[in-house]
Amino acid sequence: QVQLVESGGGLVQAGDSLRLSCAASGRTLSGYGMGWFRQAPGKEREFAAAINGIGGVTYYQDSVKGRFTISRDNAKGTLYLQMNSLKPEDTAVYYCTACRSSFCSAYATLYEWWGQGTQVTVSS
């Protein structure tokens, strides 16, 4: 069984940066696609960023492109999301997720394992 634990969330001001981390345990996820989704208050969960199993391919939602960077360290079993130039509309609970395929892009139904989420709040 895979466990994913997110960390790094918090309260920041618009324009600030945050780095989220997701530690995986239970089995190695090297080679598995991973991603970040987010859910704002009163809204459905939405895709933010995805990365392939070896880290060479990434994909972003248009609203975060150029500001967020997804990366992974397979040796450490950790996924990251560097978030720069944060905006109030980025406020959400951010979830780390993993799938059995090498790349699952923005398709939430393909992801099998999910973390509990970490809160990111951006004040104006």
mmCIF file of C-alpha atoms in Angstrom:
data_model
loop_
_atom_site.group_PDB
_atom_site.id
_atom_site.type_symbol
_atom_site.label_atom_id
_atom_site.label_comp_id
_atom_site.label_asym_id
_atom_site.label_seq_id
_atom_site.Cartn_x
_atom_site.Cartn_y
_atom_site.Cartn_z
ATOM 1 C CA GLN A 1 0.000 0.000 0.000
ATOM 2 C CA VAL A 2 1.256 3.453 -0.875
ATOM 3 C CA GLN A 3 1.100 6.362 1.536
ATOM 4 C CA LEU A 4 1.544 9.933 0.355
ATOM 5 C CA VAL A 5 2.113 12.721 2.865
ATOM 6 C CA GLU A 6 2.156 16.352 1.800
ATOM 7 C CA SER A 7 3.893 19.181 3.635
ATOM 8 C CA GLY A 8 4.947 22.776 3.071
ATOM 9 C CA GLY A 9 1.600 24.523 2.938
ATOM 10 C CA GLY A 10 0.864 27.695 4.837
ATOM 11 C CA LEU A 11 -0.358 31.275 4.810
ATOM 12 C CA VAL A 12 1.485 33.660 2.511
ATOM 13 C CA GLN A 13 0.907 36.985 0.814
ATOM 14 C CA ALA A 14 0.270 37.507 -2.873
ATOM 15 C CA GLY A 15 3.537 37.410 -4.789
ATOM 16 C CA ASP A 16 5.251 35.101 -2.307
ATOM 17 C CA SER A 17 6.555 31.597 -2.953
ATOM 18 C CA LEU A 18 5.981 28.207 -1.361
ATOM 19 C CA ARG A 19 7.452 24.766 -1.956
ATOM 20 C CA LEU A 20 5.232 21.780 -1.362
ATOM 21 C CA SER A 21 6.694 18.331 -0.762
ATOM 22 C CA CYS A 22 5.090 14.908 -0.951
ATOM 23 C CA ALA A 23 6.822 11.966 0.679
ATOM 24 C CA ALA A 24 5.910 8.515 -0.578
ATOM 25 C CA SER A 25 6.208 5.342 1.462
ATOM 26 C CA GLY A 26 5.071 1.759 1.240
ATOM 27 C CA ARG A 27 6.550 1.074 -2.162
ATOM 28 C CA THR A 28 8.817 2.785 -4.614
ATOM 29 C CA LEU A 29 7.043 5.100 -7.035
ATOM 30 C CA SER A 30 10.012 5.419 -9.330
ATOM 31 C CA GLY A 31 8.649 5.123 -12.839
ATOM 32 C CA TYR A 32 5.074 5.960 -11.824
ATOM 33 C CA GLY A 33 3.355 9.127 -12.938
ATOM 34 C CA MET A 34 2.613 11.663 -10.223
ATOM 35 C CA GLY A 35 0.726 14.907 -9.965
ATOM 36 C CA TRP A 36 -0.692 17.730 -7.896
ATOM 37 C CA PHE A 37 -4.364 18.574 -7.758
ATOM 38 C CA ARG A 38 -6.034 21.303 -5.727
ATOM 39 C CA GLN A 39 -9.454 22.059 -4.319
ATOM 40 C CA ALA A 40 -10.583 25.565 -3.454
ATOM 41 C CA PRO A 41 -13.448 26.197 -1.010
ATOM 42 C CA GLY A 42 -16.781 25.457 -2.649
ATOM 43 C CA LYS A 43 -15.186 24.181 -5.846
ATOM 44 C CA GLU A 44 -14.398 20.811 -7.341
ATOM 45 C CA ARG A 45 -10.916 19.351 -7.233
ATOM 46 C CA GLU A 46 -8.877 20.473 -10.228
ATOM 47 C CA PHE A 47 -5.628 19.484 -11.872
ATOM 48 C CA ALA A 48 -2.548 21.621 -11.276
ATOM 49 C CA ALA A 49 0.544 19.792 -12.549
ATOM 50 C CA ALA A 50 1.786 16.342 -13.563
ATOM 51 C CA ILE A 51 5.141 14.677 -14.108
ATOM 52 C CA ASN A 52 6.172 11.388 -15.669
ATOM 53 C CA GLY A 53 7.926 8.551 -13.910
ATOM 54 C CA ILE A 54 11.480 9.691 -14.538
ATOM 55 C CA GLY A 55 10.821 13.408 -14.375
ATOM 56 C CA GLY A 56 11.494 14.298 -17.983
ATOM 57 C CA VAL A 57 7.955 15.239 -18.961
ATOM 58 C CA THR A 58 5.731 17.772 -17.199
ATOM 59 C CA TYR A 59 2.303 19.226 -17.846
ATOM 60 C CA TYR A 60 0.527 22.182 -16.226
ATOM 61 C CA GLN A 61 -2.872 23.720 -15.985
ATOM 62 C CA ASP A 62 -2.841 26.989 -17.927
ATOM 63 C CA SER A 63 -3.474 29.124 -14.834
ATOM 64 C CA VAL A 64 -0.257 27.940 -13.130
ATOM 65 C CA LYS A 65 2.000 27.608 -16.166
ATOM 66 C CA GLY A 66 5.104 29.750 -15.803
ATOM 67 C CA ARG A 67 4.599 30.142 -12.046
ATOM 68 C CA PHE A 68 4.585 26.548 -10.744
ATOM 69 C CA THR A 69 7.244 23.896 -11.288
ATOM 70 C CA ILE A 70 6.701 20.212 -10.564
ATOM 71 C CA SER A 71 9.720 17.991 -9.938
ATOM 72 C CA ARG A 72 10.615 14.717 -8.291
ATOM 73 C CA ASP A 73 13.539 13.009 -6.609
ATOM 74 C CA ASN A 74 13.039 9.286 -7.077
ATOM 75 C CA ALA A 75 16.015 8.447 -4.879
ATOM 76 C CA LYS A 76 14.285 10.203 -1.994
ATOM 77 C CA GLY A 77 10.777 9.126 -2.972
ATOM 78 C CA THR A 78 9.637 12.734 -2.946
ATOM 79 C CA LEU A 79 7.527 14.904 -5.236
ATOM 80 C CA TYR A 80 7.750 18.700 -5.174
ATOM 81 C CA LEU A 81 5.728 21.670 -6.319
ATOM 82 C CA GLN A 82 7.541 25.004 -6.380
ATOM 83 C CA MET A 83 4.951 27.777 -6.444
ATOM 84 C CA ASN A 84 6.073 31.308 -7.273
ATOM 85 C CA SER A 85 4.163 34.555 -7.730
ATOM 86 C CA LEU A 86 1.264 33.171 -5.746
ATOM 87 C CA LYS A 87 -2.160 34.711 -6.203
ATOM 88 C CA PRO A 88 -5.231 34.692 -3.928
ATOM 89 C CA GLU A 89 -6.930 32.397 -6.456
ATOM 90 C CA ASP A 90 -4.259 29.778 -5.739
ATOM 91 C CA THR A 91 -5.783 29.338 -2.281
ATOM 92 C CA ALA A 92 -6.764 25.674 -1.972
ATOM 93 C CA VAL A 93 -5.970 22.355 -0.412
ATOM 94 C CA TYR A 94 -3.217 20.799 -2.509
ATOM 95 C CA TYR A 95 -3.169 17.030 -3.000
ATOM 96 C CA CYS A 96 -0.317 14.811 -4.099
ATOM 97 C CA THR A 97 -1.268 11.810 -6.205
ATOM 98 C CA ALA A 98 0.317 8.895 -8.043
ATOM 99 C CA CYS A 99 -0.755 6.452 -10.729
ATOM 100 C CA ARG A 100 0.520 3.099 -11.952
ATOM 101 C CA SER A 101 1.246 4.338 -15.467
ATOM 102 C CA SER A 102 4.359 6.291 -16.370
ATOM 103 C CA PHE A 103 2.327 9.461 -17.018
ATOM 104 C CA CYS A 104 -1.314 10.225 -16.220
ATOM 105 C CA SER A 105 -1.498 13.880 -17.181
ATOM 106 C CA ALA A 106 -4.616 15.712 -15.940
ATOM 107 C CA TYR A 107 -6.903 12.678 -15.745
ATOM 108 C CA ALA A 108 -7.899 12.373 -12.083
ATOM 109 C CA THR A 109 -9.588 9.012 -12.624
ATOM 110 C CA LEU A 110 -6.242 7.474 -13.598
ATOM 111 C CA TYR A 111 -4.603 8.319 -10.296
ATOM 112 C CA GLU A 112 -4.789 5.553 -7.719
ATOM 113 C CA TRP A 113 -3.130 6.941 -4.605
ATOM 114 C CA TRP A 114 -3.887 10.288 -2.933
ATOM 115 C CA GLY A 115 -2.466 12.161 0.031
ATOM 116 C CA GLN A 116 -4.540 13.925 2.677
ATOM 117 C CA GLY A 117 -3.698 17.379 1.381
ATOM 118 C CA THR A 118 -1.955 20.499 2.625
ATOM 119 C CA GLN A 119 -3.614 23.910 2.899
ATOM 120 C CA VAL A 120 -2.237 26.846 0.937
ATOM 121 C CA THR A 121 -3.741 30.248 1.688
ATOM 122 C CA VAL A 122 -2.709 33.338 -0.244
ATOM 123 C CA SER A 123 -3.824 36.694 1.121
ATOM 124 C CA SER A 124 -4.160 39.792 -1.035
#
